Amino acid sequence: MPEPKLNQTPGDKSRYDQRFAGVLGEHYDLRARVMPYHEQFQDTVKDTLADFAKKHPEASILKVLEVGCGTGQTSIRILEADPRIKVVSVDTDEKLMEKAKKVLADMADRIEFIHQDILSVLTAMPDQSMDAMASGLTIHNFTTEYRLEVMKEVARVLKSGGLFVNADKYAFDDPEAHAKSLKEQIDSFEMFDTMHIPGLDIPKLKKGWVEHYQEDEKTKITESEQIKMLEDLGFKDIKVIFRESMEAVITATKK
Ligand SMILES: C[S@@+](CC[C@H](N)C(=O)[O-])C[C@H]1O[C@@H](n2cnc3c(N)ncnc32)[C@H](O)[C@@H]1O
């Protein structure tokens, strides 16, 4: 997929962390195995895009920007949603992106991978050039300031009527409910103990995920904060279409 020609030059690395370097990235897919609703959560992205595509029978191509491919668990669902979908997928982690490329080799002609930080790529994209933005478990990793800049750019590059779909960690507005869901998630990492994978240092993996979740607390975004941000950026039909523990899927349409 040759156009648009996007920014491939390194962005300012101090603006984003390599949060999946080391054991978390090496064994990233094990995270899904301790999240009982993971498939349903990710499938919500696919179903949302499939509905969106059905509403656009006139389009020969639907351009979707994916924020953070990781190992391709969301990317595959985006591609499966409709054969007209072409994806530009952006990730800062080259090792995870290489795994995604292998998983998606059969659909390589429909996905362009860019090893770059999303803000650098977005700022080089023309206004109203994408039909949809889709993402899974990525945007919560951003700092509050970087996230807002990304969201402003997403609002700029989406076409009028364009879709935002984000399956992510969204804190409950009620602090008590949030604290309960955080405890549930941290407790769920005990399930790693039941896995017997040669060479895997289970205590290190558990510690890594617990620390990751504790760090997320510093930049967490609540459901209401995301809704307000989307309203302020000119989105309508904002909906929370899935919620289990800390994870939710939020959709919106660019006015
Ligand atoms: C938790 S993974 C999720 C991947 C996949 N969507 C899934 O649900 O399995 C988050 C990904 O976002 C990437 N990422 C984090 N910050 C980023 C940034 N600023 N720009 C692009 N990708 C980023 C990470 O490298 C990582 O691969």
mmCIF file of C-alpha atoms and ligand atoms in Angstrom:
data_model
loop_
_atom_site.group_PDB
_atom_site.id
_atom_site.type_symbol
_atom_site.label_atom_id
_atom_site.label_comp_id
_atom_site.label_asym_id
_atom_site.label_seq_id
_atom_site.Cartn_x
_atom_site.Cartn_y
_atom_site.Cartn_z
ATOM 1 C CA MET A 1 0.000 0.000 0.000
ATOM 2 C CA PRO A 2 2.283 2.799 -1.223
ATOM 3 C CA GLU A 3 0.367 5.968 -0.282
ATOM 4 C CA PRO A 4 0.281 8.095 1.820
ATOM 5 C CA LYS A 5 4.052 8.463 2.275
ATOM 6 C CA LEU A 6 4.354 8.726 6.013
ATOM 7 C CA ASN A 7 6.950 9.916 8.442
ATOM 8 C CA GLN A 8 9.562 7.212 8.967
ATOM 9 C CA THR A 9 12.075 9.384 10.804
ATOM 10 C CA PRO A 10 12.555 8.734 14.520
ATOM 11 C CA GLY A 11 10.381 10.869 16.778
ATOM 12 C CA ASP A 12 11.436 12.301 20.119
ATOM 13 C CA LYS A 13 11.992 9.144 22.176
ATOM 14 C CA SER A 14 11.630 11.017 25.444
ATOM 15 C CA ARG A 15 7.925 11.399 24.532
ATOM 16 C CA TYR A 16 7.147 7.691 24.796
ATOM 17 C CA ASP A 17 8.434 4.693 26.701
ATOM 18 C CA GLN A 18 9.450 1.288 25.427
ATOM 19 C CA ARG A 19 7.143 -0.298 27.980
ATOM 20 C CA PHE A 20 7.256 -3.753 26.422
ATOM 21 C CA ALA A 21 10.998 -4.245 26.281
ATOM 22 C CA GLY A 22 12.231 -7.363 28.131
ATOM 23 C CA VAL A 23 10.131 -10.194 29.525
ATOM 24 C CA LEU A 24 6.733 -8.499 28.975
ATOM 25 C CA GLY A 25 7.355 -8.135 25.244
ATOM 26 C CA GLU A 26 9.062 -11.515 24.834
ATOM 27 C CA HIS A 27 5.992 -13.233 26.328
ATOM 28 C CA TYR A 28 3.391 -10.584 25.498
ATOM 29 C CA ASP A 29 0.773 -13.061 24.262
ATOM 30 C CA LEU A 30 0.608 -14.756 27.692
ATOM 31 C CA ARG A 31 -1.146 -11.622 28.977
ATOM 32 C CA ALA A 32 -4.221 -12.598 26.966
ATOM 33 C CA ARG A 33 -4.254 -16.039 28.610
ATOM 34 C CA VAL A 34 -4.897 -14.544 32.026
ATOM 35 C CA MET A 35 -7.670 -12.251 30.742
ATOM 36 C CA PRO A 36 -10.718 -14.544 30.444
ATOM 37 C CA TYR A 37 -12.666 -12.086 28.266
ATOM 38 C CA HIS A 38 -9.737 -11.206 25.973
ATOM 39 C CA GLU A 39 -11.210 -12.711 22.784
ATOM 40 C CA GLN A 40 -14.593 -11.046 23.269
ATOM 41 C CA PHE A 41 -12.857 -7.750 24.070
ATOM 42 C CA GLN A 42 -10.718 -7.814 20.907
ATOM 43 C CA ASP A 43 -13.579 -9.157 18.767
ATOM 44 C CA THR A 44 -15.574 -6.048 19.681
ATOM 45 C CA VAL A 45 -13.128 -4.043 17.525
ATOM 46 C CA LYS A 46 -13.727 -6.390 14.598
ATOM 47 C CA ASP A 47 -17.531 -6.277 14.969
ATOM 48 C CA THR A 48 -17.517 -2.474 15.221
ATOM 49 C CA LEU A 49 -15.425 -2.109 12.071
ATOM 50 C CA ALA A 50 -17.565 -4.687 10.246
ATOM 51 C CA ASP A 51 -20.715 -2.644 11.056
ATOM 52 C CA PHE A 52 -18.954 0.549 9.963
ATOM 53 C CA ALA A 53 -17.896 -1.058 6.665
ATOM 54 C CA LYS A 54 -21.467 -2.258 5.996
ATOM 55 C CA LYS A 55 -22.612 1.362 6.260
ATOM 56 C CA HIS A 56 -20.185 2.280 3.447
ATOM 57 C CA PRO A 57 -21.138 0.019 0.525
ATOM 58 C CA GLU A 58 -19.941 2.716 -1.915
ATOM 59 C CA ALA A 59 -16.319 2.617 -0.690
ATOM 60 C CA SER A 60 -13.829 0.483 -2.611
ATOM 61 C CA ILE A 61 -11.178 0.991 0.094
ATOM 62 C CA LEU A 62 -11.540 1.785 3.791
ATOM 63 C CA LYS A 63 -8.357 3.181 5.300
ATOM 64 C CA VAL A 64 -7.812 2.302 8.952
ATOM 65 C CA LEU A 65 -5.037 3.650 11.142
ATOM 66 C CA GLU A 66 -4.020 1.196 13.857
ATOM 67 C CA VAL A 67 -2.315 2.645 16.924
ATOM 68 C CA GLY A 68 0.040 -0.015 18.347
ATOM 69 C CA CYS A 69 0.022 -3.386 16.560
ATOM 70 C CA GLY A 70 2.041 -5.265 19.202
ATOM 71 C CA THR A 71 1.982 -8.912 18.120
ATOM 72 C CA GLY A 72 -0.991 -8.352 15.807
ATOM 73 C CA GLN A 73 -3.872 -9.469 18.028
ATOM 74 C CA THR A 74 -5.951 -6.400 17.213
ATOM 75 C CA SER A 75 -4.554 -5.975 13.674
ATOM 76 C CA ILE A 76 -5.874 -9.383 12.588
ATOM 77 C CA ARG A 77 -9.369 -8.466 13.745
ATOM 78 C CA ILE A 78 -9.234 -5.127 11.909
ATOM 79 C CA LEU A 79 -8.252 -6.892 8.681
ATOM 80 C CA GLU A 80 -10.874 -9.625 9.105
ATOM 81 C CA ALA A 81 -13.660 -7.081 9.603
ATOM 82 C CA ASP A 82 -13.970 -6.360 5.855
ATOM 83 C CA PRO A 83 -11.892 -7.242 2.765
ATOM 84 C CA ARG A 84 -11.877 -3.587 1.631
ATOM 85 C CA ILE A 85 -9.992 -2.506 4.740
ATOM 86 C CA LYS A 86 -6.364 -1.385 4.292
ATOM 87 C CA VAL A 87 -4.407 -0.755 7.458
ATOM 88 C CA VAL A 88 -1.551 1.562 8.351
ATOM 89 C CA SER A 89 -0.229 0.073 11.600
ATOM 90 C CA VAL A 90 2.220 1.971 13.787
ATOM 91 C CA ASP A 91 4.323 0.678 16.675
ATOM 92 C CA THR A 92 7.483 1.780 18.446
ATOM 93 C CA ASP A 93 8.572 -1.773 19.299
ATOM 94 C CA GLU A 94 10.329 -3.457 16.407
ATOM 95 C CA LYS A 95 10.439 -6.949 17.975
ATOM 96 C CA LEU A 96 6.683 -7.021 18.594
ATOM 97 C CA MET A 97 6.045 -5.639 15.114
ATOM 98 C CA GLU A 98 8.155 -8.430 13.591
ATOM 99 C CA LYS A 99 5.899 -10.972 15.345
ATOM 100 C CA ALA A 100 2.820 -9.216 13.927
ATOM 101 C CA LYS A 101 4.300 -9.294 10.417
ATOM 102 C CA LYS A 102 4.714 -13.086 10.679
ATOM 103 C CA VAL A 103 1.179 -13.619 12.007
ATOM 104 C CA LEU A 104 -0.288 -11.423 9.264
ATOM 105 C CA ALA A 105 1.917 -12.613 6.378
ATOM 106 C CA ASP A 106 -1.139 -13.875 4.437
ATOM 107 C CA MET A 107 -2.643 -10.395 4.444
ATOM 108 C CA ALA A 108 0.602 -8.442 3.948
ATOM 109 C CA ASP A 109 -0.768 -6.657 0.882
ATOM 110 C CA ARG A 110 -3.441 -5.010 3.046
ATOM 111 C CA ILE A 111 -1.274 -3.764 5.895
ATOM 112 C CA GLU A 112 1.606 -1.289 5.966
ATOM 113 C CA PHE A 113 3.725 -1.420 9.132
ATOM 114 C CA ILE A 114 5.499 1.695 10.344
ATOM 115 C CA HIS A 115 8.092 1.387 13.084
ATOM 116 C CA GLN A 116 7.638 4.805 14.611
ATOM 117 C CA ASP A 117 5.825 6.604 17.388
ATOM 118 C CA ILE A 118 2.215 7.336 16.529
ATOM 119 C CA LEU A 119 2.376 11.089 17.094
ATOM 120 C CA SER A 120 5.203 11.501 14.567
ATOM 121 C CA VAL A 121 3.232 9.515 11.996
ATOM 122 C CA LEU A 122 -0.030 11.338 12.646
ATOM 123 C CA THR A 123 1.505 14.806 12.320
ATOM 124 C CA ALA A 124 2.681 13.905 8.797
ATOM 125 C CA MET A 125 -0.760 12.683 7.683
ATOM 126 C CA PRO A 126 -3.102 14.889 5.642
ATOM 127 C CA ASP A 127 -6.363 16.198 7.131
ATOM 128 C CA GLN A 128 -9.394 13.916 6.726
ATOM 129 C CA SER A 129 -7.360 11.145 5.123
ATOM 130 C CA MET A 130 -8.448 8.104 7.168
ATOM 131 C CA ASP A 131 -11.822 6.357 7.458
ATOM 132 C CA ALA A 132 -11.194 4.933 10.912
ATOM 133 C CA MET A 133 -8.767 4.723 13.808
ATOM 134 C CA ALA A 134 -8.671 1.464 15.735
ATOM 135 C CA SER A 135 -6.530 0.445 18.659
ATOM 136 C CA GLY A 136 -6.192 -2.211 21.348
ATOM 137 C CA LEU A 137 -4.514 -1.827 24.749
ATOM 138 C CA THR A 138 -2.153 0.887 23.543
ATOM 139 C CA ILE A 139 -3.369 4.434 24.170
ATOM 140 C CA HIS A 140 -3.474 3.947 27.958
ATOM 141 C CA ASN A 141 0.327 3.537 27.803
ATOM 142 C CA PHE A 142 0.723 7.184 26.773
ATOM 143 C CA THR A 143 1.393 10.065 29.127
ATOM 144 C CA THR A 144 -1.612 12.334 29.629
ATOM 145 C CA GLU A 145 -0.070 15.117 27.548
ATOM 146 C CA TYR A 146 1.082 12.861 24.694
ATOM 147 C CA ARG A 147 -2.334 11.146 24.649
ATOM 148 C CA LEU A 148 -4.148 14.446 24.190
ATOM 149 C CA GLU A 149 -1.824 15.441 21.347
ATOM 150 C CA VAL A 150 -2.417 12.078 19.677
ATOM 151 C CA MET A 151 -6.185 12.420 20.064
ATOM 152 C CA LYS A 152 -6.163 15.918 18.550
ATOM 153 C CA GLU A 153 -4.284 14.549 15.555
ATOM 154 C CA VAL A 154 -6.661 11.587 15.276
ATOM 155 C CA ALA A 155 -9.564 14.045 15.161
ATOM 156 C CA ARG A 156 -7.788 15.991 12.405
ATOM 157 C CA VAL A 157 -6.904 13.013 10.183
ATOM 158 C CA LEU A 158 -10.274 11.254 10.427
ATOM 159 C CA LYS A 159 -12.773 12.013 7.697
ATOM 160 C CA SER A 160 -16.134 13.452 8.632
ATOM 161 C CA GLY A 161 -18.168 10.372 9.596
ATOM 162 C CA GLY A 162 -14.930 8.543 10.447
ATOM 163 C CA LEU A 163 -14.870 5.947 13.216
ATOM 164 C CA PHE A 164 -12.885 5.909 16.462
ATOM 165 C CA VAL A 165 -12.772 2.510 18.175
ATOM 166 C CA ASN A 166 -10.505 1.912 21.143
ATOM 167 C CA ALA A 167 -10.385 -1.292 23.193
ATOM 168 C CA ASP A 168 -8.313 -0.259 26.150
ATOM 169 C CA LYS A 169 -7.837 0.146 29.860
ATOM 170 C CA TYR A 170 -10.308 2.772 31.011
ATOM 171 C CA ALA A 171 -10.636 3.441 34.737
ATOM 172 C CA PHE A 172 -14.103 3.404 36.275
ATOM 173 C CA ASP A 173 -15.210 6.904 37.291
ATOM 174 C CA ASP A 174 -15.897 5.594 40.801
ATOM 175 C CA PRO A 175 -12.478 5.335 42.556
ATOM 176 C CA GLU A 176 -13.669 2.386 44.659
ATOM 177 C CA ALA A 177 -14.735 0.416 41.602
ATOM 178 C CA HIS A 178 -11.400 1.261 39.985
ATOM 179 C CA ALA A 179 -9.402 0.100 43.026
ATOM 180 C CA LYS A 180 -11.401 -3.163 43.058
ATOM 181 C CA SER A 181 -10.754 -3.795 39.347
ATOM 182 C CA LEU A 182 -7.034 -3.046 39.758
ATOM 183 C CA LYS A 183 -6.816 -5.573 42.594
ATOM 184 C CA GLU A 184 -8.669 -8.158 40.463
ATOM 185 C CA GLN A 185 -6.188 -7.697 37.634
ATOM 186 C CA ILE A 186 -3.124 -7.874 39.849
ATOM 187 C CA ASP A 187 -4.553 -11.018 41.504
ATOM 188 C CA SER A 188 -5.132 -12.525 38.037
ATOM 189 C CA PHE A 189 -1.379 -12.547 37.418
ATOM 190 C CA GLU A 190 -1.215 -15.465 39.919
ATOM 191 C CA MET A 191 -2.505 -17.555 36.988
ATOM 192 C CA PHE A 192 0.946 -17.259 35.403
ATOM 193 C CA ASP A 193 2.033 -19.787 38.072
ATOM 194 C CA THR A 194 0.048 -22.510 36.289
ATOM 195 C CA MET A 195 2.029 -22.087 33.057
ATOM 196 C CA HIS A 196 4.994 -24.299 32.310
ATOM 197 C CA ILE A 197 6.948 -22.679 29.526
ATOM 198 C CA PRO A 198 10.615 -23.617 29.067
ATOM 199 C CA GLY A 199 12.928 -20.687 29.817
ATOM 200 C CA LEU A 200 10.148 -18.506 31.226
ATOM 201 C CA ASP A 201 10.979 -16.811 34.522
ATOM 202 C CA ILE A 202 7.446 -16.686 36.007
ATOM 203 C CA PRO A 203 8.246 -14.517 39.084
ATOM 204 C CA LYS A 204 9.954 -11.978 36.784
ATOM 205 C CA LEU A 205 6.966 -11.948 34.417
ATOM 206 C CA LYS A 206 4.506 -11.477 37.296
ATOM 207 C CA LYS A 207 6.607 -8.709 38.839
ATOM 208 C CA GLY A 208 6.901 -7.023 35.437
ATOM 209 C CA TRP A 209 3.128 -6.964 34.911
ATOM 210 C CA VAL A 210 2.383 -5.811 38.472
ATOM 211 C CA GLU A 211 4.826 -2.918 38.070
ATOM 212 C CA HIS A 212 3.370 -2.101 34.655
ATOM 213 C CA TYR A 213 -0.127 -1.873 36.163
ATOM 214 C CA GLN A 214 1.125 0.255 39.054
ATOM 215 C CA GLU A 215 2.834 2.644 36.622
ATOM 216 C CA ASP A 216 -0.377 2.878 34.587
ATOM 217 C CA GLU A 217 -2.026 4.451 37.622
ATOM 218 C CA LYS A 218 0.015 7.630 37.064
ATOM 219 C CA THR A 219 -1.516 8.272 33.640
ATOM 220 C CA LYS A 220 -4.873 6.480 33.893
ATOM 221 C CA ILE A 221 -7.834 7.866 31.996
ATOM 222 C CA THR A 222 -11.383 7.367 33.209
ATOM 223 C CA GLU A 223 -14.353 6.547 31.035
ATOM 224 C CA SER A 224 -15.826 10.049 31.597
ATOM 225 C CA GLU A 225 -12.528 11.768 30.807
ATOM 226 C CA GLN A 226 -12.307 9.922 27.495
ATOM 227 C CA ILE A 227 -15.924 10.763 26.646
ATOM 228 C CA LYS A 228 -15.395 14.457 27.455
ATOM 229 C CA MET A 229 -12.182 14.529 25.401
ATOM 230 C CA LEU A 230 -13.990 13.026 22.413
ATOM 231 C CA GLU A 231 -16.846 15.543 22.747
ATOM 232 C CA ASP A 232 -14.349 18.423 22.945
ATOM 233 C CA LEU A 233 -12.558 17.147 19.837
ATOM 234 C CA GLY A 234 -15.715 17.079 17.737
ATOM 235 C CA PHE A 235 -16.940 13.500 18.005
ATOM 236 C CA LYS A 236 -20.567 12.389 18.315
ATOM 237 C CA ASP A 237 -22.393 9.096 19.063
ATOM 238 C CA ILE A 238 -19.871 8.319 21.811
ATOM 239 C CA LYS A 239 -20.590 4.911 23.339
ATOM 240 C CA VAL A 240 -19.083 2.468 25.806
ATOM 241 C CA ILE A 241 -19.939 -0.787 24.051
ATOM 242 C CA PHE A 242 -17.977 -3.248 26.217
ATOM 243 C CA ARG A 243 -16.836 -3.311 29.838
ATOM 244 C CA GLU A 244 -15.181 -6.049 31.903
ATOM 245 C CA SER A 245 -13.062 -5.162 34.922
ATOM 246 C CA MET A 246 -10.503 -2.514 33.831
ATOM 247 C CA GLU A 247 -11.112 -2.942 30.107
ATOM 248 C CA ALA A 248 -13.661 -1.100 28.008
ATOM 249 C CA VAL A 249 -14.296 -0.446 24.340
ATOM 250 C CA ILE A 250 -15.275 3.104 23.418
ATOM 251 C CA THR A 251 -16.540 4.098 19.977
ATOM 252 C CA ALA A 252 -17.298 7.493 18.460
ATOM 253 C CA THR A 253 -17.969 9.129 15.112
ATOM 254 C CA LYS A 254 -16.162 12.233 13.831
ATOM 255 C CA LYS A 255 -18.732 14.968 13.120
HETATM 256 C C1 LIG B 1 -0.071 -3.771 24.905
HETATM 257 S S1 LIG B 1 0.453 -3.698 23.243
HETATM 258 C C2 LIG B 1 -1.079 -3.999 22.455
HETATM 259 C C3 LIG B 1 -0.954 -4.545 21.083
HETATM 260 C C4 LIG B 1 -2.204 -5.122 20.441
HETATM 261 N N1 LIG B 1 -3.087 -4.088 19.973
HETATM 262 C C5 LIG B 1 -2.944 -6.034 21.391
HETATM 263 O O1 LIG B 1 -4.015 -5.674 21.876
HETATM 264 O O2 LIG B 1 -2.430 -7.125 21.659
HETATM 265 C C6 LIG B 1 0.737 -1.966 23.039
HETATM 266 C C7 LIG B 1 1.653 -1.631 21.899
HETATM 267 O O3 LIG B 1 1.696 -0.207 21.748
HETATM 268 C C8 LIG B 1 3.007 0.148 21.357
HETATM 269 N N2 LIG B 1 3.221 1.556 21.653
HETATM 270 C C9 LIG B 1 3.380 2.134 22.870
HETATM 271 N N3 LIG B 1 3.579 3.458 22.736
HETATM 272 C C10 LIG B 1 3.504 3.740 21.410
HETATM 273 C C11 LIG B 1 3.604 4.940 20.632
HETATM 274 N N4 LIG B 1 3.819 6.116 21.210
HETATM 275 N N5 LIG B 1 3.458 4.855 19.302
HETATM 276 C C12 LIG B 1 3.235 3.646 18.695
HETATM 277 N N6 LIG B 1 3.145 2.484 19.370
HETATM 278 C C13 LIG B 1 3.272 2.523 20.707
HETATM 279 C C14 LIG B 1 3.889 -0.800 22.162
HETATM 280 O O4 LIG B 1 5.179 -0.924 21.608
HETATM 281 C C15 LIG B 1 3.088 -2.092 22.105
HETATM 282 O O5 LIG B 1 3.458 -2.910 21.036
#
